[in-house]
């Protein structure tokens, strides 16, 4: 009899890894009976023809946002004190004191942080969160679904969604093994582990060390290194288009060489449009010296601000916009979901660009997988003023300490140097690819093409 696996989507962020890759196909070839336990508004049955168990009850305890925020800040306080490191407070978002309701919430959150900012306190706080979620109608609803469908294991596609807590508790209370996939390379130091499951799947040895470092209640035998399906499409050559086909499809000039500018979200890089403008100015100067360059602007999929429009309009002879193929199916950032077609788009943007430039994005890994360089901007813009976040703090975050050397990306630390750096990369005099590939291996593991297969083998190991 086939073992039944519930692949659980508490939100849409896991779709890219676990619905649009070959993950399901590989699992079925290995003999698993796969059902998608779907908490999102994206219908996997209607859009992809997958077996789907839809969660229609999305209730959460009214105190959950307060308690989870307190948990995050308490964990960051413990990390700050335990490791004597000032980086952890920089992960905190400011409290909201606008209006009486927000002020009361903020004061109650601060009270909880004061009470629970210790390792024992965090365990108690997590227990309190679990008790709150067990009291919800969603907990009872999910428990009934599990009793009806009787999966052998629940595989949760992200560890950071509060919408997953009640569902996973229901599974655990029924004795069903639970697994959480740690979704992103920067999540563990940022105190973004919302759930406690029986097992955790992580990208690399580095991430396993981090989980054990930051969460003493997790034991070594609970954490498995599997890699991530995120990068598998970059090694699928069936996605590759010819240069002429890609250029024709996207109205690009075949006589030009294109540099990709990968946009950032407004929180990470609030002045991001000015870095695009700097690149456009550098390209214009190089073109005046005989080059024939253009820019492909690929926006951050969850950024719908108009902040780039003026720069793009002023440089429309240089900048071509190729939007990621994502669809907005709701009002929240995590309801902006990728389409499967975006894998092919991103593959060919990487393949047919000369290199990429951005502020601290993981697209460095997408491009080094295609042996292409990456420029990281790391200088202040003159528009920076009080209340606007300086991008420099991004590079101080813990996940950037995983770089094998400062050469794992090409850092531009002064606007005046940008033109020369661009020219040097184009002429093969500067590159981060060699060190960038080492960094990629450190972060994503040694076998990035085998992640889906490894995940299924590990699920099989747990079940047997």
Short mmCIF file of C-alpha atoms in Angstrom, two decimals:
data_model
loop_
_atom_site.label_atom_id
_atom_site.label_comp_id
_atom_site.label_asym_id
_atom_site.label_seq_id
_atom_site.Cartn_x
_atom_site.Cartn_y
_atom_site.Cartn_z
CA UNK A 1 0.00 0.00 0.00
CA UNK A 2 1.35 3.43 -0.94
CA UNK A 3 2.32 5.77 1.89
CA UNK A 4 0.20 8.91 1.89
CA UNK A 5 2.05 12.23 2.18
CA UNK A 6 0.29 15.52 2.89
CA UNK A 7 2.36 18.31 1.32
CA UNK A 8 1.14 21.28 3.36
CA UNK A 9 0.98 24.82 1.97
CA UNK A 10 0.16 27.18 4.86
CA UNK A 11 0.79 30.07 2.44
CA UNK A 12 1.91 30.56 -1.15
CA UNK A 13 5.66 30.85 -0.67
CA UNK A 14 6.23 27.11 -1.05
CA UNK A 15 4.41 26.78 -4.38
CA UNK A 16 7.52 27.61 -6.36
CA UNK A 17 9.56 24.85 -4.72
CA UNK A 18 6.99 22.12 -4.28
CA UNK A 19 4.25 22.55 -6.90
CA UNK A 20 6.00 23.96 -9.96
CA UNK A 21 9.23 21.95 -9.92
CA UNK A 22 9.54 18.22 -10.59
CA UNK A 23 9.09 17.56 -6.84
CA UNK A 24 5.67 15.88 -7.17
CA UNK A 25 6.67 13.82 -10.23
CA UNK A 26 9.77 12.50 -8.46
CA UNK A 27 7.74 11.58 -5.37
CA UNK A 28 5.14 9.72 -7.41
CA UNK A 29 7.86 7.84 -9.31
CA UNK A 30 9.18 6.72 -5.91
CA UNK A 31 5.74 5.32 -5.03
CA UNK A 32 4.25 7.96 -2.73
CA UNK A 33 0.55 8.87 -2.69
CA UNK A 34 0.79 12.68 -2.67
CA UNK A 35 -2.00 14.99 -1.57
CA UNK A 36 -1.61 18.75 -1.27
CA UNK A 37 -3.06 20.09 1.99
CA UNK A 38 -3.81 23.57 0.80
CA UNK A 39 -4.35 26.60 3.03
CA UNK A 40 -3.88 29.09 0.15
CA UNK A 41 -6.46 30.64 -2.17
CA UNK A 42 -4.62 29.16 -5.18
CA UNK A 43 -6.43 26.00 -6.30
CA UNK A 44 -3.90 23.27 -7.03
CA UNK A 45 -6.68 21.03 -8.30
CA UNK A 46 -8.12 23.56 -10.77
CA UNK A 47 -4.81 25.01 -11.94
CA UNK A 48 -2.53 21.95 -11.90
CA UNK A 49 -4.80 18.93 -11.58
CA UNK A 50 -3.24 17.84 -8.26
CA UNK A 51 -4.96 15.84 -5.52
CA UNK A 52 -5.95 18.54 -3.07
CA UNK A 53 -7.43 18.77 0.40
CA UNK A 54 -8.51 22.38 0.80
CA UNK A 55 -8.44 24.11 4.19
CA UNK A 56 -11.38 26.49 4.29
CA UNK A 57 -11.10 27.56 7.94
CA UNK A 58 -8.35 30.17 8.31
CA UNK A 59 -9.12 31.26 11.86
CA UNK A 60 -6.31 32.03 14.29
CA UNK A 61 -6.50 33.08 17.93
CA UNK A 62 -6.91 36.84 18.23
CA UNK A 63 -3.84 37.03 20.49
CA UNK A 64 -1.63 35.05 18.09
CA UNK A 65 -0.05 38.10 16.33
CA UNK A 66 0.91 39.60 19.70
CA UNK A 67 2.37 36.36 21.07
CA UNK A 68 4.29 35.47 17.91
CA UNK A 69 5.79 38.95 17.74
CA UNK A 70 6.80 38.69 21.38
CA UNK A 71 8.31 35.26 20.68
CA UNK A 72 10.39 36.61 17.81
CA UNK A 73 11.71 39.55 19.82
CA UNK A 74 12.39 37.39 22.87
CA UNK A 75 14.42 34.98 20.71
CA UNK A 76 16.39 37.88 19.22
CA UNK A 77 17.07 39.23 22.71
CA UNK A 78 18.36 35.83 23.82
CA UNK A 79 20.59 35.58 20.73
CA UNK A 80 21.92 39.11 21.35
CA UNK A 81 22.88 38.25 24.93
CA UNK A 82 23.99 34.65 24.34
CA UNK A 83 26.29 35.49 21.43
CA UNK A 84 27.15 39.04 22.55
CA UNK A 85 26.27 40.30 19.09
CA UNK A 86 24.54 43.61 18.26
CA UNK A 87 23.25 42.33 14.90
CA UNK A 88 20.15 40.67 16.34
CA UNK A 89 18.25 43.84 17.36
CA UNK A 90 18.56 45.02 13.73
CA UNK A 91 16.13 42.26 12.73
CA UNK A 92 13.36 43.88 14.76
CA UNK A 93 10.59 45.96 13.23
CA UNK A 94 9.49 49.05 15.21
CA UNK A 95 6.40 49.00 17.41
CA UNK A 96 3.22 50.69 16.22
CA UNK A 97 1.82 53.41 18.49
CA UNK A 98 -0.70 54.88 16.04
CA UNK A 99 -4.08 54.86 17.78
CA UNK A 100 -5.14 53.43 21.14
CA UNK A 101 -5.60 49.84 19.90
CA UNK A 102 -2.09 49.61 18.41
CA UNK A 103 -0.59 51.30 21.47
CA UNK A 104 -2.21 48.77 23.82
CA UNK A 105 -1.04 45.87 21.63
CA UNK A 106 2.51 47.24 21.62
CA UNK A 107 2.58 47.68 25.42
CA UNK A 108 1.24 44.14 25.96
CA UNK A 109 3.82 42.76 23.52
CA UNK A 110 6.61 44.57 25.39
CA UNK A 111 5.32 43.14 28.68
CA UNK A 112 5.48 39.59 27.25
CA UNK A 113 8.99 40.21 25.90
CA UNK A 114 10.12 41.35 29.37
CA UNK A 115 8.68 38.23 30.99
CA UNK A 116 9.82 35.63 28.45
CA UNK A 117 13.27 36.81 27.18
CA UNK A 118 15.16 33.70 28.33
CA UNK A 119 15.61 30.21 26.86
CA UNK A 120 13.14 28.76 29.39
CA UNK A 121 10.82 31.70 28.81
CA UNK A 122 10.80 31.12 25.05
CA UNK A 123 9.79 27.47 25.58
CA UNK A 124 6.92 28.64 27.82
CA UNK A 125 5.92 31.27 25.27
CA UNK A 126 5.83 28.67 22.51
CA UNK A 127 3.72 26.40 24.73
CA UNK A 128 1.35 29.32 25.33
CA UNK A 129 1.07 29.96 21.56
CA UNK A 130 0.32 26.27 20.97
CA UNK A 131 -2.39 26.27 23.64
CA UNK A 132 -4.00 29.34 22.07
CA UNK A 133 -4.05 27.72 18.65
CA UNK A 134 -5.44 24.44 20.00
CA UNK A 135 -8.49 26.41 21.15
CA UNK A 136 -9.37 27.59 17.60
CA UNK A 137 -11.99 26.23 15.23
CA UNK A 138 -9.21 25.75 12.65
CA UNK A 139 -7.45 23.25 14.93
CA UNK A 140 -10.65 21.17 15.19
CA UNK A 141 -11.29 21.54 11.44
CA UNK A 142 -7.77 20.37 10.49
CA UNK A 143 -7.92 17.51 12.99
CA UNK A 144 -11.15 16.28 11.37
CA UNK A 145 -9.53 16.45 7.91
CA UNK A 146 -6.56 14.44 9.12
CA UNK A 147 -8.81 11.83 10.77
CA UNK A 148 -10.71 11.48 7.50
CA UNK A 149 -7.73 11.27 5.13
CA UNK A 150 -5.21 9.54 7.45
CA UNK A 151 -1.89 10.72 5.95
CA UNK A 152 1.25 8.90 7.07
CA UNK A 153 3.22 12.16 7.34
CA UNK A 154 2.68 15.92 6.97
CA UNK A 155 5.41 17.83 5.11
CA UNK A 156 5.08 21.58 5.76
CA UNK A 157 6.67 23.67 3.00
CA UNK A 158 7.73 26.57 5.23
CA UNK A 159 8.58 26.95 8.90
CA UNK A 160 7.63 30.61 9.15
CA UNK A 161 3.85 30.83 8.68
CA UNK A 162 1.60 31.27 11.71
CA UNK A 163 -1.20 29.74 9.60
CA UNK A 164 0.57 26.38 9.94
CA UNK A 165 0.62 26.17 13.75
CA UNK A 166 -2.87 24.80 14.44
CA UNK A 167 -2.75 22.35 11.51
CA UNK A 168 0.60 20.88 12.58
CA UNK A 169 -0.52 20.65 16.21
CA UNK A 170 -3.56 18.69 15.05
CA UNK A 171 -1.28 16.27 13.21
CA UNK A 172 1.06 15.85 16.18
CA UNK A 173 -1.86 15.29 18.57
CA UNK A 174 -3.02 12.48 16.29
CA UNK A 175 0.45 10.92 16.27
CA UNK A 176 1.17 11.81 12.63
CA UNK A 177 4.87 12.68 12.03
CA UNK A 178 5.45 16.29 10.96
CA UNK A 179 8.28 17.86 8.97
CA UNK A 180 9.02 21.56 8.42
CA UNK A 181 11.13 22.71 5.49
CA UNK A 182 13.25 25.75 6.41
CA UNK A 183 12.29 27.98 3.55
CA UNK A 184 15.06 30.54 3.04
CA UNK A 185 18.80 30.98 3.57
CA UNK A 186 18.40 33.90 5.99
CA UNK A 187 15.47 32.63 8.08
CA UNK A 188 17.13 30.85 11.00
CA UNK A 189 19.16 33.72 12.57
CA UNK A 190 16.17 36.06 12.11
CA UNK A 191 14.03 34.05 14.56
CA UNK A 192 11.56 33.03 11.86
CA UNK A 193 10.95 29.47 13.05
CA UNK A 194 7.30 29.72 14.00
CA UNK A 195 6.52 25.99 14.29
CA UNK A 196 7.90 23.05 16.22
CA UNK A 197 7.79 19.82 14.25
CA UNK A 198 9.17 16.33 14.67
CA UNK A 199 11.76 16.87 11.93
CA UNK A 200 13.32 19.77 10.04
CA UNK A 201 14.69 19.75 6.49
CA UNK A 202 17.38 22.32 5.71
CA UNK A 203 19.40 23.36 2.67
CA UNK A 204 22.92 22.69 3.94
CA UNK A 205 25.23 21.73 6.80
CA UNK A 206 25.47 25.44 7.59
CA UNK A 207 21.71 25.70 8.12
CA UNK A 208 21.68 22.55 10.24
CA UNK A 209 24.32 24.07 12.51
CA UNK A 210 22.20 27.22 12.76
CA UNK A 211 19.00 25.38 13.68
CA UNK A 212 20.84 23.54 16.47
CA UNK A 213 22.57 26.75 17.60
CA UNK A 214 19.45 28.90 17.85
CA UNK A 215 16.95 26.25 18.99
CA UNK A 216 18.40 24.17 21.85
CA UNK A 217 15.14 22.21 22.13
CA UNK A 218 15.80 20.71 18.67
CA UNK A 219 17.97 17.59 18.67
CA UNK A 220 20.58 16.72 16.04
CA UNK A 221 18.70 13.62 14.87
CA UNK A 222 15.65 15.77 14.06
CA UNK A 223 17.46 17.85 11.42
CA UNK A 224 18.20 16.54 7.92
CA UNK A 225 20.22 18.24 5.18
CA UNK A 226 18.26 17.91 1.93
CA UNK A 227 19.06 20.94 -0.22
CA UNK A 228 16.29 23.06 -1.73
CA UNK A 229 14.35 22.59 -4.99
CA UNK A 230 14.61 26.37 -5.47
CA UNK A 231 17.65 26.16 -7.74
CA UNK A 232 16.90 22.90 -9.59
CA UNK A 233 15.40 24.65 -12.64
CA UNK A 234 18.71 26.43 -13.31
CA UNK A 235 20.20 23.05 -14.20
CA UNK A 236 17.29 22.02 -16.46
CA UNK A 237 18.61 22.77 -19.93
CA UNK A 238 15.22 22.02 -21.50
CA UNK A 239 14.21 25.50 -20.30
CA UNK A 240 16.91 27.19 -22.36
CA UNK A 241 15.88 29.32 -25.33
CA UNK A 242 18.22 30.43 -28.07
CA UNK A 243 19.46 34.00 -27.72
CA UNK A 244 17.52 35.08 -30.79
CA UNK A 245 14.27 33.47 -29.60
CA UNK A 246 14.55 35.00 -26.13
CA UNK A 247 15.43 38.42 -27.50
CA UNK A 248 12.60 38.35 -30.03
CA UNK A 249 10.06 37.25 -27.41
CA UNK A 250 11.03 40.08 -25.07
CA UNK A 251 11.65 42.87 -27.61
CA UNK A 252 15.38 43.00 -26.93
CA UNK A 253 18.01 44.25 -29.39
CA UNK A 254 20.23 41.36 -30.52
CA UNK A 255 23.07 43.79 -31.15
CA UNK A 256 23.18 44.78 -27.48
CA UNK A 257 24.66 43.10 -24.43
CA UNK A 258 22.28 43.28 -21.47
CA UNK A 259 22.97 43.64 -17.77
CA UNK A 260 20.24 42.45 -15.43
CA UNK A 261 19.11 44.79 -12.66
CA UNK A 262 17.24 42.67 -10.10
CA UNK A 263 14.93 44.88 -8.05
CA UNK A 264 14.43 44.60 -4.30
CA UNK A 265 11.46 44.98 -2.00
CA UNK A 266 10.92 48.37 -0.39
CA UNK A 267 11.81 47.19 3.12
CA UNK A 268 15.22 45.81 2.12
CA UNK A 269 16.17 48.62 -0.26
CA UNK A 270 13.90 51.68 0.09
CA UNK A 271 16.02 53.73 -2.34
CA UNK A 272 16.46 50.92 -4.85
CA UNK A 273 15.37 53.00 -7.85
CA UNK A 274 18.45 55.22 -7.49
CA UNK A 275 20.79 52.24 -7.87
CA UNK A 276 19.00 51.42 -11.12
CA UNK A 277 19.53 55.03 -12.15
CA UNK A 278 23.24 54.78 -11.28
CA UNK A 279 23.57 51.69 -13.46
CA UNK A 280 21.75 53.42 -16.32
CA UNK A 281 24.15 56.38 -16.07
CA UNK A 282 27.17 54.06 -16.06
CA UNK A 283 25.83 52.18 -19.10
CA UNK A 284 25.15 55.45 -20.92
CA UNK A 285 28.73 56.60 -20.36
CA UNK A 286 30.12 53.26 -21.57
CA UNK A 287 27.92 53.42 -24.66
CA UNK A 288 29.32 56.86 -25.41
CA UNK A 289 32.74 55.21 -25.37
CA UNK A 290 31.74 52.62 -27.96
CA UNK A 291 29.90 49.90 -26.05
CA UNK A 292 26.39 48.80 -27.00
CA UNK A 293 24.77 47.92 -23.68
CA UNK A 294 21.24 47.71 -22.32
CA UNK A 295 19.63 46.87 -19.00
CA UNK A 296 17.00 44.22 -18.26
CA UNK A 297 15.02 45.37 -15.23
CA UNK A 298 13.39 42.46 -13.40
CA UNK A 299 11.40 43.76 -10.48
CA UNK A 300 10.95 42.14 -7.10
CA UNK A 301 7.75 40.09 -7.55
CA UNK A 302 6.11 41.51 -4.41
CA UNK A 303 6.96 45.16 -5.15
CA UNK A 304 4.06 47.10 -6.68
CA UNK A 305 5.37 50.58 -5.88
CA UNK A 306 5.69 53.13 -8.70
CA UNK A 307 9.13 54.22 -7.44
CA UNK A 308 11.08 52.98 -10.50
CA UNK A 309 8.78 54.51 -13.11
CA UNK A 310 10.54 57.86 -13.52
CA UNK A 311 13.97 56.23 -13.87
CA UNK A 312 12.68 53.71 -16.41
CA UNK A 313 10.90 56.42 -18.43
CA UNK A 314 13.99 58.68 -18.46
CA UNK A 315 16.15 55.77 -19.68
CA UNK A 316 13.74 53.89 -21.93
CA UNK A 317 16.39 53.75 -24.67
CA UNK A 318 18.53 51.66 -22.28
CA UNK A 319 16.17 49.88 -19.86
CA UNK A 320 13.87 47.06 -20.96
CA UNK A 321 11.38 45.82 -18.37
CA UNK A 322 10.87 42.05 -18.16
CA UNK A 323 8.51 41.40 -15.26
CA UNK A 324 8.56 38.14 -13.35
CA UNK A 325 5.55 35.98 -14.18
CA UNK A 326 3.77 36.11 -10.84
CA UNK A 327 0.06 36.52 -10.18
CA UNK A 328 -1.63 38.52 -7.44
CA UNK A 329 -4.44 36.37 -6.06
CA UNK A 330 -5.01 38.28 -2.82
CA UNK A 331 -4.13 41.42 -0.90
CA UNK A 332 -1.23 40.10 1.19
CA UNK A 333 2.42 39.86 0.06
CA UNK A 334 2.31 36.07 0.41
CA UNK A 335 -0.73 35.91 -1.90
CA UNK A 336 1.38 37.07 -4.84
CA UNK A 337 2.23 33.71 -6.31
CA UNK A 338 4.69 32.59 -8.99
CA UNK A 339 3.53 31.01 -12.21
CA UNK A 340 5.36 27.92 -13.43
CA UNK A 341 6.34 29.86 -16.59
CA UNK A 342 8.58 32.10 -14.48
CA UNK A 343 11.15 29.30 -14.14
CA UNK A 344 11.79 29.48 -17.87
CA UNK A 345 11.81 33.28 -17.79
CA UNK A 346 14.34 33.48 -14.95
CA UNK A 347 16.52 30.75 -16.49
CA UNK A 348 16.82 32.72 -19.72
CA UNK A 349 17.28 36.11 -18.07
CA UNK A 350 20.25 34.56 -16.25
CA UNK A 351 21.51 32.78 -19.36
CA UNK A 352 21.32 35.74 -21.74
CA UNK A 353 22.38 38.59 -19.41
CA UNK A 354 26.06 39.42 -19.04
CA UNK A 355 25.73 39.59 -15.24
CA UNK A 356 23.35 40.81 -12.51
CA UNK A 357 23.39 43.80 -10.14
CA UNK A 358 21.30 44.27 -7.01
CA UNK A 359 21.21 45.04 -3.30
CA UNK A 360 22.04 41.89 -1.28
CA UNK A 361 19.65 39.56 -3.13
CA UNK A 362 19.94 35.77 -3.34
CA UNK A 363 19.86 36.20 -7.14
CA UNK A 364 23.64 36.04 -6.77
CA UNK A 365 23.09 32.26 -6.58
CA UNK A 366 20.72 32.15 -9.56
CA UNK A 367 23.36 33.84 -11.70
CA UNK A 368 26.48 31.98 -10.49
CA UNK A 369 24.57 28.78 -11.36
CA UNK A 370 24.86 30.12 -14.93
CA UNK A 371 28.49 31.18 -14.36
CA UNK A 372 27.51 34.86 -14.34
CA UNK A 373 28.87 37.52 -12.00
CA UNK A 374 26.95 39.69 -9.51
CA UNK A 375 27.53 43.27 -8.38
CA UNK A 376 26.25 44.13 -4.90
CA UNK A 377 25.65 47.84 -4.31
CA UNK A 378 26.96 48.88 -0.91
CA UNK A 379 27.05 52.67 -0.75
CA UNK A 380 24.64 55.24 0.59
CA UNK A 381 22.46 57.29 -1.69
CA UNK A 382 22.33 61.09 -1.19
CA UNK A 383 18.55 60.76 -0.77
CA UNK A 384 19.12 58.87 2.50
CA UNK A 385 17.64 60.74 5.45
CA UNK A 386 16.33 60.02 8.92
CA UNK A 387 13.57 57.43 8.83
CA UNK A 388 14.89 55.72 5.67
CA UNK A 389 16.72 52.45 6.18
CA UNK A 390 20.37 52.33 5.09
CA UNK A 391 21.02 49.27 2.88
CA UNK A 392 24.46 48.87 4.49
CA UNK A 393 22.97 47.05 7.46
CA UNK A 394 21.84 44.23 5.14
CA UNK A 395 25.42 43.09 4.61
CA UNK A 396 25.98 42.88 8.37
CA UNK A 397 23.28 40.26 8.75
CA UNK A 398 24.30 36.79 9.92
CA UNK A 399 23.59 35.04 6.61
CA UNK A 400 26.23 37.17 4.85
CA UNK A 401 28.85 35.78 7.23
CA UNK A 402 28.56 32.55 5.23
CA UNK A 403 30.56 34.12 2.37
CA UNK A 404 33.78 32.14 1.89
CA UNK A 405 35.57 35.40 1.07
CA UNK A 406 34.80 39.03 0.23
CA UNK A 407 35.18 38.01 -3.43
CA UNK A 408 32.00 35.88 -3.38
CA UNK A 409 30.25 38.95 -4.81
CA UNK A 410 31.63 42.03 -6.58
CA UNK A 411 30.97 44.85 -4.12
CA UNK A 412 30.57 48.40 -5.39
CA UNK A 413 31.23 50.64 -2.40
CA UNK A 414 31.35 53.95 -4.24
CA UNK A 415 29.10 55.22 -7.03
CA UNK A 416 32.14 56.63 -8.85
CA UNK A 417 33.54 53.10 -9.22
CA UNK A 418 30.46 51.57 -10.84
CA UNK A 419 31.33 52.32 -14.46
CA UNK A 420 34.79 50.81 -14.07
CA UNK A 421 33.45 47.69 -12.35
CA UNK A 422 30.86 47.14 -15.07
CA UNK A 423 33.55 47.54 -17.73
CA UNK A 424 35.91 45.16 -15.89
CA UNK A 425 33.28 42.42 -15.66
CA UNK A 426 32.37 42.79 -19.33
CA UNK A 427 36.05 42.45 -20.27
CA UNK A 428 36.59 39.42 -18.02
CA UNK A 429 38.96 41.27 -15.68
CA UNK A 430 36.69 40.96 -12.62
CA UNK A 431 34.37 38.14 -11.54
CA UNK A 432 32.96 36.56 -8.39
CA UNK A 433 31.90 33.31 -10.07
CA UNK A 434 34.64 31.07 -8.62
CA UNK A 435 34.11 32.24 -5.02
CA UNK A 436 30.38 32.66 -5.63
CA UNK A 437 30.06 28.97 -6.52
CA UNK A 438 31.82 28.08 -3.25
CA UNK A 439 29.32 30.31 -1.43
CA UNK A 440 26.45 28.69 -3.31
CA UNK A 441 27.64 25.26 -2.16
CA UNK A 442 27.97 26.48 1.44
CA UNK A 443 24.42 27.85 1.45
CA UNK A 444 22.52 25.46 -0.84
CA UNK A 445 24.46 22.24 -0.30
CA UNK A 446 26.70 20.09 -2.48
CA UNK A 447 23.99 18.58 -4.75
CA UNK A 448 21.59 21.36 -5.81
CA UNK A 449 20.20 19.23 -8.64
CA UNK A 450 19.17 16.39 -6.29
CA UNK A 451 17.19 18.26 -3.62
CA UNK A 452 13.71 16.95 -4.51
CA UNK A 453 15.00 13.39 -4.67
CA UNK A 454 16.82 13.79 -1.34
CA UNK A 455 13.69 15.17 0.33
CA UNK A 456 11.65 12.16 -0.79
CA UNK A 457 14.39 9.73 0.26
CA UNK A 458 14.48 11.38 3.69
CA UNK A 459 10.68 11.21 4.04
CA UNK A 460 10.96 7.51 3.15
CA UNK A 461 13.68 7.08 5.79
CA UNK A 462 11.50 8.73 8.46
CA UNK A 463 8.48 6.61 7.61
CA UNK A 464 10.46 3.37 7.60
#
